[in-house]
Short mmCIF file of C-alpha atoms in Angstrom, two decimals:
data_model
loop_
_atom_site.label_atom_id
_atom_site.label_comp_id
_atom_site.label_asym_id
_atom_site.label_seq_id
_atom_site.Cartn_x
_atom_site.Cartn_y
_atom_site.Cartn_z
CA MET A 20 7.24 -28.64 -0.88
CA SER A 21 5.93 -25.81 -3.24
CA THR A 22 7.59 -24.42 -5.78
CA LEU A 23 7.66 -21.13 -8.24
CA THR A 24 5.97 -21.25 -11.73
CA TYR A 25 7.05 -19.35 -14.52
CA PRO A 26 3.55 -17.24 -14.85
CA GLU A 27 3.83 -16.76 -10.87
CA ALA A 28 7.02 -15.52 -10.90
CA ILE A 29 5.76 -12.96 -13.63
CA GLY A 30 2.81 -12.16 -12.09
CA VAL A 31 4.39 -11.47 -8.30
CA GLY A 32 7.53 -9.48 -10.35
CA LEU A 33 5.12 -7.20 -11.87
CA LEU A 34 3.38 -6.82 -8.77
CA GLN A 35 6.27 -6.35 -6.80
CA GLY A 36 7.63 -3.57 -9.25
CA VAL A 37 4.60 -1.77 -8.87
CA THR A 38 3.40 -2.07 -5.32
CA GLU A 39 7.26 -1.36 -4.12
CA LEU A 40 7.20 2.25 -5.37
CA PHE A 41 3.36 3.11 -5.80
CA PRO A 42 2.73 4.43 -1.31
CA VAL A 43 0.52 0.89 -1.10
CA SER A 44 3.10 -1.96 0.47
CA SER A 45 5.00 -4.45 -1.67
CA LEU A 46 5.17 -6.80 0.72
CA GLY A 47 1.25 -6.65 2.07
CA HIS A 48 0.31 -7.19 -1.22
CA SER A 49 2.52 -9.97 -1.77
CA ILE A 50 1.30 -11.79 1.34
CA LEU A 51 -2.36 -10.68 1.16
CA LEU A 52 -3.19 -11.98 -2.31
CA PRO A 53 -1.92 -15.23 -2.83
CA ALA A 54 -3.68 -15.59 0.90
CA LEU A 55 -7.30 -14.13 -0.76
CA VAL A 56 -6.74 -16.23 -4.32
CA GLY A 57 -5.97 -19.26 -2.22
CA GLY A 58 -5.76 -22.50 -4.08
CA LYS A 59 -1.80 -23.30 -5.97
CA LEU A 60 -1.01 -19.98 -6.16
CA GLY A 61 -1.69 -19.83 -2.47
CA LYS A 62 0.37 -23.10 -1.58
CA ASP A 63 3.17 -21.69 -3.73
CA LEU A 64 3.13 -18.04 -2.67
CA ASP A 65 2.86 -18.48 1.10
CA MET A 66 6.34 -17.25 2.44
CA THR A 67 5.59 -18.99 5.96
CA ALA A 68 5.26 -22.68 4.63
CA ASP A 69 8.51 -24.83 5.60
CA GLY A 70 10.58 -25.10 2.28
CA SER A 71 8.66 -22.56 0.50
CA SER A 72 11.33 -20.57 -2.24
CA TYR A 73 8.70 -17.65 -1.97
CA LEU A 74 10.62 -15.24 0.19
CA ALA A 75 13.81 -16.15 -1.75
CA ALA A 76 12.03 -15.24 -4.86
CA LEU A 77 11.23 -11.71 -3.18
CA VAL A 78 14.56 -11.26 -2.62
CA ALA A 79 15.83 -11.06 -6.17
CA LEU A 80 12.48 -9.41 -7.21
CA HIS A 81 13.46 -6.52 -4.96
CA LEU A 82 17.31 -6.04 -6.40
CA ALA A 83 15.58 -5.94 -9.64
CA THR A 84 13.23 -3.13 -8.31
CA ALA A 85 16.07 -0.92 -6.74
CA LEU A 86 17.90 -1.86 -10.07
CA ALA A 87 15.42 0.16 -12.10
CA LEU A 88 15.36 2.77 -9.68
CA VAL A 89 19.34 3.13 -10.02
CA VAL A 90 18.76 3.48 -13.71
CA PHE A 91 15.90 6.36 -13.72
CA PHE A 92 17.68 8.54 -11.54
CA ARG A 93 21.25 7.49 -12.67
CA ARG A 94 22.33 10.80 -13.66
CA ASP A 95 21.64 11.90 -9.76
CA TRP A 96 23.58 9.29 -8.09
CA VAL A 97 26.32 10.37 -10.19
CA ARG A 98 26.55 13.84 -8.59
CA VAL A 99 25.70 11.74 -5.35
CA VAL A 100 28.90 9.60 -6.01
CA SER A 101 30.73 12.80 -6.85
CA GLY A 102 29.47 14.82 -3.71
CA LEU A 103 30.79 12.01 -1.46
CA VAL A 104 33.82 12.16 -3.18
CA SER A 105 34.61 15.86 -3.10
CA SER A 106 33.39 16.22 0.29
CA ILE A 107 35.71 13.36 1.72
CA ARG A 108 38.65 14.34 -0.41
CA TYR A 109 38.04 18.18 0.68
CA ARG A 110 36.93 17.29 4.25
CA ARG A 111 33.52 19.56 3.79
CA ILE A 112 29.96 20.25 3.20
CA GLU A 113 29.56 23.21 1.10
CA THR A 114 28.04 22.32 -2.59
CA ARG A 115 24.83 20.61 -2.90
CA ASP A 116 26.03 17.61 -4.11
CA GLU A 117 27.85 17.23 -1.13
CA LYS A 118 25.16 18.36 1.28
CA LEU A 119 21.93 15.95 -0.91
CA THR A 120 24.75 13.02 -0.26
CA TRP A 121 25.58 13.33 3.40
CA LEU A 122 21.68 13.95 3.93
CA LEU A 123 21.00 10.57 2.31
CA ILE A 124 23.58 8.46 4.21
CA ILE A 125 22.34 10.24 8.09
CA SER A 126 18.85 9.51 6.59
CA THR A 127 19.63 6.02 5.66
CA ILE A 128 21.12 4.93 9.14
CA PRO A 129 18.31 4.24 11.36
CA VAL A 130 16.49 2.21 9.03
CA GLY A 131 19.91 0.16 8.37
CA ILE A 132 20.26 -0.64 12.10
CA ALA A 133 16.52 -1.47 13.06
CA GLY A 134 16.35 -3.71 9.54
CA LEU A 135 18.94 -5.56 10.99
CA VAL A 136 17.71 -6.00 14.32
CA LEU A 137 13.75 -6.27 13.97
CA GLU A 138 13.28 -7.15 9.97
CA LYS A 139 13.37 -11.35 11.02
CA ALA A 140 11.53 -11.08 13.92
CA LEU A 141 8.85 -9.21 12.48
CA ARG A 142 8.20 -11.08 9.40
CA HIS A 143 7.82 -13.90 11.30
CA ALA A 144 5.81 -12.81 13.76
CA LEU A 145 3.29 -10.82 11.37
CA GLY A 146 4.02 -11.67 8.09
CA LYS A 147 0.65 -13.78 8.08
CA PRO A 148 -2.39 -12.44 5.83
CA VAL A 149 -4.53 -10.76 9.05
CA PRO A 150 -1.79 -8.87 10.43
CA ALA A 151 -0.67 -7.70 6.34
CA ALA A 152 -4.23 -6.57 6.22
CA VAL A 153 -4.68 -4.55 9.40
CA PHE A 154 -1.27 -2.82 8.90
CA LEU A 155 -2.73 -2.31 4.90
CA ALA A 156 -5.41 -0.23 6.51
CA VAL A 157 -3.14 1.34 9.09
CA ASN A 158 -1.11 2.68 6.32
CA GLY A 159 -4.26 4.29 4.27
CA LEU A 160 -4.60 6.33 7.82
CA VAL A 161 -0.87 7.00 7.75
CA LEU A 162 -1.40 8.47 4.22
CA LEU A 163 -4.92 9.85 4.99
CA GLY A 164 -3.39 11.64 8.10
CA ALA A 165 -0.55 13.42 6.61
CA GLU A 166 -2.45 14.73 3.99
CA ARG A 167 -4.83 16.19 6.14
CA LEU A 168 -2.48 17.73 8.60
CA LYS A 169 -0.68 19.28 5.73
CA ARG A 170 -4.31 20.98 4.63
CA GLY A 171 -4.64 21.93 8.10
CA GLY A 172 -7.60 19.87 8.50
CA ASN A 173 -10.08 21.57 6.52
CA GLY A 174 -8.69 20.93 2.71
CA ARG A 175 -7.03 24.16 2.03
CA ARG A 176 -3.34 24.11 1.68
CA ARG A 177 -1.00 25.42 4.53
CA ALA A 178 0.63 28.68 3.83
CA GLY A 179 4.22 27.60 2.20
CA HIS A 180 2.78 24.30 0.90
CA ALA A 181 2.15 25.42 -2.67
CA ALA A 182 3.66 23.46 -5.52
CA PRO A 183 7.34 23.96 -6.14
CA VAL A 184 7.97 26.39 -9.19
CA ASP A 185 11.18 25.55 -11.16
CA GLU A 186 13.84 28.11 -11.61
CA PRO A 187 14.00 29.24 -15.16
CA GLY A 188 16.13 27.14 -17.57
CA VAL A 189 16.96 25.05 -14.44
CA ASP A 190 17.05 21.36 -14.57
CA PRO A 191 14.35 20.00 -12.94
CA ALA A 192 15.79 17.55 -11.00
CA ILE A 193 18.59 19.92 -9.95
CA ALA A 194 15.78 22.41 -9.01
CA SER A 195 14.30 19.87 -6.64
CA ASP A 196 17.63 18.49 -5.30
CA ASN A 197 18.11 22.45 -4.26
CA ARG A 198 15.08 22.24 -2.33
CA LEU A 199 15.77 18.88 -0.37
CA THR A 200 18.92 20.27 0.32
CA LYS A 201 17.05 23.15 2.85
CA LEU A 202 16.37 20.36 4.61
CA SER A 203 18.39 19.68 7.49
CA PHE A 204 20.55 16.90 8.80
CA LEU A 205 17.89 16.27 11.72
CA GLN A 206 14.93 16.60 9.54
CA GLY A 207 16.44 14.05 6.94
CA ALA A 208 16.60 11.73 9.83
CA PHE A 209 13.14 12.13 10.85
CA ILE A 210 12.62 11.16 7.19
CA GLY A 211 14.70 8.23 6.74
CA SER A 212 13.58 6.90 9.99
CA ALA A 213 9.75 6.76 8.80
CA GLN A 214 11.38 3.60 6.70
CA ILE A 215 11.41 1.43 9.72
CA LEU A 216 8.02 1.26 10.27
CA ALA A 217 7.85 -0.32 6.59
CA LEU A 218 9.27 -3.51 8.45
CA PHE A 219 5.75 -4.00 9.05
CA PRO A 220 4.19 -6.12 6.56
CA GLY A 221 1.49 -3.85 5.20
CA ILE A 222 3.13 -0.31 6.28
CA SER A 223 4.44 1.18 2.53
CA ARG A 224 8.05 2.31 2.54
CA SER A 225 7.91 5.16 0.04
CA GLY A 226 4.24 6.05 1.26
CA VAL A 227 5.39 6.74 4.91
CA THR A 228 8.73 8.27 3.90
CA MET A 229 6.82 10.63 1.68
CA SER A 230 4.13 11.05 4.49
CA ALA A 231 7.12 11.90 6.63
CA GLY A 232 8.36 14.70 4.20
CA ILE A 233 5.02 16.08 3.81
CA LEU A 234 4.60 16.79 7.05
CA ARG A 235 8.34 18.18 7.35
CA GLY A 236 7.03 20.99 4.87
CA LEU A 237 7.90 19.25 1.39
CA HIS A 238 5.70 18.82 -1.59
CA HIS A 239 4.60 15.66 -3.38
CA GLU A 240 6.72 16.24 -5.84
CA ASP A 241 10.31 16.99 -3.75
CA ALA A 242 8.68 14.04 -0.91
CA ALA A 243 8.41 11.41 -3.79
CA ARG A 244 11.99 12.46 -4.93
CA PHE A 245 13.37 11.93 -1.99
CA SER A 246 11.25 8.94 -0.88
CA PHE A 247 12.43 6.63 -4.07
CA LEU A 248 16.27 8.08 -3.11
CA LEU A 249 15.92 7.25 0.01
CA ALA A 250 14.75 3.76 -1.01
CA THR A 251 17.83 2.81 -3.43
CA PRO A 252 20.61 1.34 -0.91
CA VAL A 253 17.88 0.36 1.26
CA ILE A 254 16.66 -2.24 -0.99
CA LEU A 255 20.07 -2.64 -2.61
CA ALA A 256 21.38 -3.55 0.77
CA ALA A 257 18.76 -5.69 1.97
CA SER A 258 18.49 -7.27 -1.25
CA ILE A 259 22.36 -7.90 -1.95
CA LEU A 260 22.30 -9.85 1.92
CA LYS A 261 19.98 -11.95 1.03
CA VAL A 262 20.50 -12.71 -2.21
CA PRO A 263 22.92 -15.43 -2.13
CA GLU A 264 20.12 -17.88 -0.28
CA LEU A 265 18.65 -17.93 -3.97
CA PHE A 266 21.87 -20.31 -4.75
CA LYS A 267 20.69 -22.43 -1.72
CA PRO A 268 20.70 -26.39 -3.27
CA GLU A 269 16.85 -26.19 -2.42
CA ASN A 270 16.35 -23.06 -4.18
CA SER A 271 17.61 -24.50 -7.35
CA SER A 272 14.45 -24.79 -9.28
CA VAL A 273 13.41 -22.00 -8.88
CA LEU A 274 16.26 -20.08 -10.78
CA GLY A 275 14.83 -19.61 -13.82
CA PRO A 276 11.39 -18.01 -12.84
CA VAL A 277 12.99 -15.63 -10.86
CA ALA A 278 15.34 -14.41 -13.78
CA ALA A 279 11.93 -13.76 -15.40
CA GLY A 280 9.95 -12.39 -12.53
CA SER A 281 13.11 -10.02 -12.03
CA VAL A 282 12.83 -8.98 -15.69
CA ALA A 283 9.27 -7.97 -14.88
CA ALA A 284 9.70 -6.27 -11.67
CA PHE A 285 12.30 -4.26 -13.62
CA VAL A 286 10.24 -2.95 -16.39
CA ALA A 287 7.17 -2.77 -13.88
CA GLY A 288 9.76 -0.37 -11.44
CA TYR A 289 10.89 1.86 -13.88
CA ILE A 290 7.57 2.47 -15.38
CA SER A 291 6.28 3.42 -12.07
CA VAL A 292 8.86 5.52 -11.08
CA ARG A 293 8.48 7.33 -13.82
CA PHE A 294 4.60 7.47 -13.89
CA LEU A 295 5.11 8.70 -10.19
CA THR A 296 7.23 11.77 -10.28
CA LYS A 297 5.08 12.96 -13.09
CA TYR A 298 1.98 12.29 -11.00
CA PHE A 299 2.97 13.83 -7.61
CA GLU A 300 3.54 16.84 -9.50
CA THR A 301 0.13 18.37 -9.22
CA ARG A 302 -1.27 15.43 -7.24
CA SER A 303 -1.95 13.64 -3.42
CA LEU A 304 -1.44 10.46 -1.69
CA THR A 305 -5.55 10.63 -1.15
CA PRO A 306 -6.36 7.79 -3.30
CA PHE A 307 -3.89 5.50 -2.27
CA ALA A 308 -4.94 6.13 1.25
CA ILE A 309 -8.54 5.38 0.44
CA TYR A 310 -7.11 2.08 -1.62
CA CYS A 311 -5.13 1.10 1.04
CA PHE A 312 -7.87 1.34 4.08
CA LEU A 313 -10.76 -0.35 2.25
CA ALA A 314 -8.60 -3.08 0.73
CA GLY A 315 -7.36 -3.48 4.31
CA ALA A 316 -9.92 -3.77 6.83
CA GLY A 317 -11.81 -5.49 3.92
CA SER A 318 -9.31 -8.02 3.46
CA ALA A 319 -8.91 -8.12 7.23
CA VAL A 320 -12.76 -9.13 7.61
CA TYR A 321 -12.87 -11.80 5.14
CA LEU A 322 -9.94 -13.35 5.55
CA SER A 323 -11.43 -13.27 9.50
CA LEU A 324 -14.53 -15.20 8.58
#
């Protein structure tokens, strides 16, 4: 039976923390890189192999990344919880925090249902290197398509898509929430439903939700923020449901490496979200689109030879 070493777990943790938040698909990279490297790494990090502890380890690493998001957006989640309490107490959806709370809840429901029904089947059917490579290339096309549609297909931004200007003296996070709560619940559900595509290995959760947000008129900065807020409860819920697998007797040997990998995933995730929230204030998805298409197409060709 393959096992997981400390260096492998830390390396995968760093990979998970970065690729979960960058729009390049963490699951796709977690499948592809071991297959491309091969050797002992390819054996130890093969989630389809009998007795593999790799999938159980990825669960814990996802949880660590979600905790990094909670820490980074801690003030936002305090406002969300406050909005939920006041909304239930007074039976209303009137304030900014109340609207944002229900926008997140409604936007999360579709992927929650789809995940329970489809996740296991899709992972077993498509959690192999070649399908992951193909979907990574598709992910690149999705990101590029969102950019082209937003720019009207000619490289110029459409009217109404200029970068937002924060109000003087207003916390940028509050200003962003003000813009996000202008979305209707139907628009929020559309953006949240895009996360369903991330059940296909190689499709990025953050990438498709950002693309959907951009298509609904959000600027990159707000689309990224909404994407990260949406991802947090989904990743936390999925991880918590699967964490008990780590404590099965057959996985006892990987608990130490997984703990080390989780620390690496948390640090990498925190640094990544801090970088990306600044990056998308002025930049686009295009570099990630090009990378995903080239990496996916190239890997598919190489692995098919």
